[in-house]
Amino acid sequence: MKKNTTDLKKCLMYFSRQSREERAYHKYTNDKLMLEKLSINRLKFQLITLKTKYEYKRNVCAIFLGTILLTILTGTWGTVFDLTRKIIEYAVGKANVDPLLVKGWTLIILIFFITATFLIFITALSFMRTLYQLHEEILMVEDVLKAKKEDRK
């Protein structure tokens, strides 16, 4: 029983702010030690590579979020959903289809739109997280490069 409570406490502490900050600090120190072992030229190359990746991801993210914002402002999702609903209603009127079938198709389309919206949201969050990590790496490399240049003087 005692072991179960300590395991539960470890699991709960894993998600605490203090534990997250401690893990982030250990990652920072390990990454910084690895960067300090590199030569200045290698650090410059690393910095250029990271900045290039960051700029590319930022541009892609801006286009992606701009497109999403444009579809929200123009009401494209609602228009597509209304068009789909009208197509189903037209098909029902011409083919004498059971209204229950229409409700089923409407539900399927609604689930599709909710899933698409969720996937778009997850993709946007993924872009933002990647940009955050790249920016963090850039700052770390710049810090190590600056320290190495100062030590050289």
Coordinates of C-alpha atoms in Angstrom, one line a residue:
M1 CA 0.0 0.0 0.0
K2 CA 2.9 2.3 0.9
K3 CA 4.4 1.6 -2.5
N4 CA 1.2 2.5 -4.3
T5 CA 0.9 5.8 -2.6
T6 CA 4.5 6.8 -3.4
D7 CA 4.0 5.7 -7.1
L8 CA 0.8 7.8 -7.2
K9 CA 2.6 10.7 -5.6
K10 CA 5.4 10.4 -8.2
C11 CA 2.9 10.4 -11.0
L12 CA 1.1 13.4 -9.7
M13 CA 4.4 15.3 -9.1
Y14 CA 5.5 14.6 -12.6
F15 CA 2.9 17.1 -13.8
S16 CA 3.6 19.7 -11.2
R17 CA 5.2 23.0 -12.2
Q18 CA 8.2 22.4 -10.1
S19 CA 8.9 19.0 -11.7
R20 CA 8.4 20.4 -15.2
E21 CA 10.8 23.3 -14.5
E22 CA 13.4 20.9 -13.1
R23 CA 13.2 18.6 -16.2
A24 CA 13.4 21.7 -18.5
Y25 CA 16.5 22.9 -16.5
H26 CA 18.2 19.5 -16.8
K27 CA 17.5 19.5 -20.6
Y28 CA 18.8 23.0 -20.8
T29 CA 22.1 22.2 -19.0
N30 CA 22.6 19.0 -21.1
D31 CA 22.0 20.8 -24.3
K32 CA 24.2 23.7 -23.3
L33 CA 27.1 21.3 -22.4
M34 CA 26.8 19.7 -25.8
L35 CA 26.8 23.1 -27.5
E36 CA 29.9 24.2 -25.6
K37 CA 31.8 21.3 -26.9
L38 CA 31.3 22.5 -30.5
S39 CA 33.7 24.8 -32.3
I40 CA 32.7 28.4 -33.2
N41 CA 32.3 27.5 -36.9
R42 CA 30.1 24.6 -36.0
L43 CA 28.0 26.8 -33.7
K44 CA 27.6 29.4 -36.5
F45 CA 26.5 26.6 -38.9
Q46 CA 24.0 25.4 -36.2
L47 CA 22.7 28.9 -35.7
I48 CA 22.2 29.5 -39.4
T49 CA 20.4 26.2 -39.8
L50 CA 18.1 26.9 -36.9
K51 CA 17.3 30.4 -38.1
T52 CA 16.5 29.1 -41.5
K53 CA 14.2 26.4 -40.1
Y54 CA 12.6 29.0 -37.8
E55 CA 11.9 31.5 -40.7
Y56 CA 10.5 28.7 -42.9
K57 CA 8.2 27.4 -40.2
R58 CA 7.1 30.9 -39.3
N59 CA 6.2 31.7 -42.9
V60 CA 4.3 28.4 -43.3
C61 CA 2.5 29.1 -40.0
A62 CA 1.6 32.6 -41.0
I63 CA 0.1 31.3 -44.3
F64 CA -1.7 28.5 -42.6
L65 CA -3.2 30.8 -39.8
G66 CA -3.9 33.5 -42.4
T67 CA -5.9 31.0 -44.5
I68 CA -7.8 29.8 -41.4
L69 CA -8.6 33.4 -40.4
L70 CA -9.8 34.1 -43.9
T71 CA -12.1 31.1 -43.9
I72 CA -13.5 32.2 -40.5
L73 CA -14.0 35.8 -41.6
T74 CA -15.7 34.9 -44.9
G75 CA -17.9 32.2 -43.3
T76 CA -16.7 29.5 -45.6
W77 CA -17.3 26.6 -43.2
G78 CA -21.0 27.7 -42.7
T79 CA -21.5 28.1 -46.4
V80 CA -20.1 24.7 -47.2
F81 CA -22.2 23.1 -44.4
D82 CA -25.3 24.9 -45.7
L83 CA -24.6 23.8 -49.3
T84 CA -24.2 20.2 -48.2
R85 CA -27.4 20.3 -46.2
K86 CA -29.3 21.8 -49.2
I87 CA -27.9 19.0 -51.5
I88 CA -29.2 16.4 -49.1
E89 CA -32.6 18.2 -48.8
Y90 CA -32.8 18.3 -52.6
A91 CA -31.9 14.6 -52.9
V92 CA -34.6 13.8 -50.4
G93 CA -37.2 15.9 -52.3
K94 CA -36.4 14.2 -55.6
A95 CA -36.0 10.6 -54.4
N96 CA -38.5 10.4 -51.5
V97 CA -35.8 9.3 -49.1
D98 CA -36.6 8.6 -45.4
P99 CA -36.1 11.7 -43.2
L100 CA -34.1 9.6 -40.8
L101 CA -31.6 9.0 -43.5
V102 CA -31.2 12.7 -44.0
K103 CA -30.6 13.2 -40.3
G104 CA -28.0 10.5 -40.4
W105 CA -26.2 12.1 -43.3
T106 CA -26.4 15.5 -41.7
L107 CA -24.9 14.0 -38.5
I108 CA -22.0 12.4 -40.5
I109 CA -21.3 15.7 -42.2
L110 CA -21.4 17.5 -38.9
I111 CA -18.9 15.0 -37.4
F112 CA -16.7 15.5 -40.5
F113 CA -16.6 19.3 -40.0
I114 CA -16.0 19.0 -36.3
T115 CA -13.1 16.6 -36.9
A116 CA -11.6 18.8 -39.6
T117 CA -11.8 21.8 -37.2
F118 CA -10.2 19.8 -34.5
L119 CA -7.4 18.7 -36.8
I120 CA -6.8 22.2 -37.9
F121 CA -6.6 23.4 -34.3
I122 CA -4.1 20.6 -33.4
T123 CA -2.0 21.5 -36.5
A124 CA -1.9 25.2 -35.5
L125 CA -0.8 24.2 -32.0
S126 CA 1.9 21.9 -33.4
F127 CA 3.2 24.8 -35.5
M128 CA 3.3 27.1 -32.5
R129 CA 5.0 24.6 -30.3
T130 CA 7.7 23.9 -33.0
L131 CA 8.3 27.6 -33.4
Y132 CA 8.7 28.0 -29.6
Q133 CA 11.2 25.2 -29.5
L134 CA 13.2 26.5 -32.4
H135 CA 13.4 30.0 -30.9
E136 CA 14.5 28.5 -27.7
E137 CA 17.3 26.6 -29.4
I138 CA 18.4 29.7 -31.4
L139 CA 18.7 31.7 -28.1
M140 CA 20.7 29.0 -26.6
V141 CA 23.1 28.7 -29.5
E142 CA 23.5 32.5 -29.6
D143 CA 24.2 32.5 -25.9
V144 CA 26.9 29.9 -26.2
L145 CA 28.4 31.5 -29.3
K146 CA 28.6 34.9 -27.5
A147 CA 30.2 33.3 -24.4
K148 CA 32.8 31.5 -26.6
K149 CA 33.6 34.8 -28.5
E150 CA 34.1 36.6 -25.2
D151 CA 36.4 33.8 -23.9
R152 CA 38.5 34.1 -27.0
K153 CA 39.2 37.8 -26.4

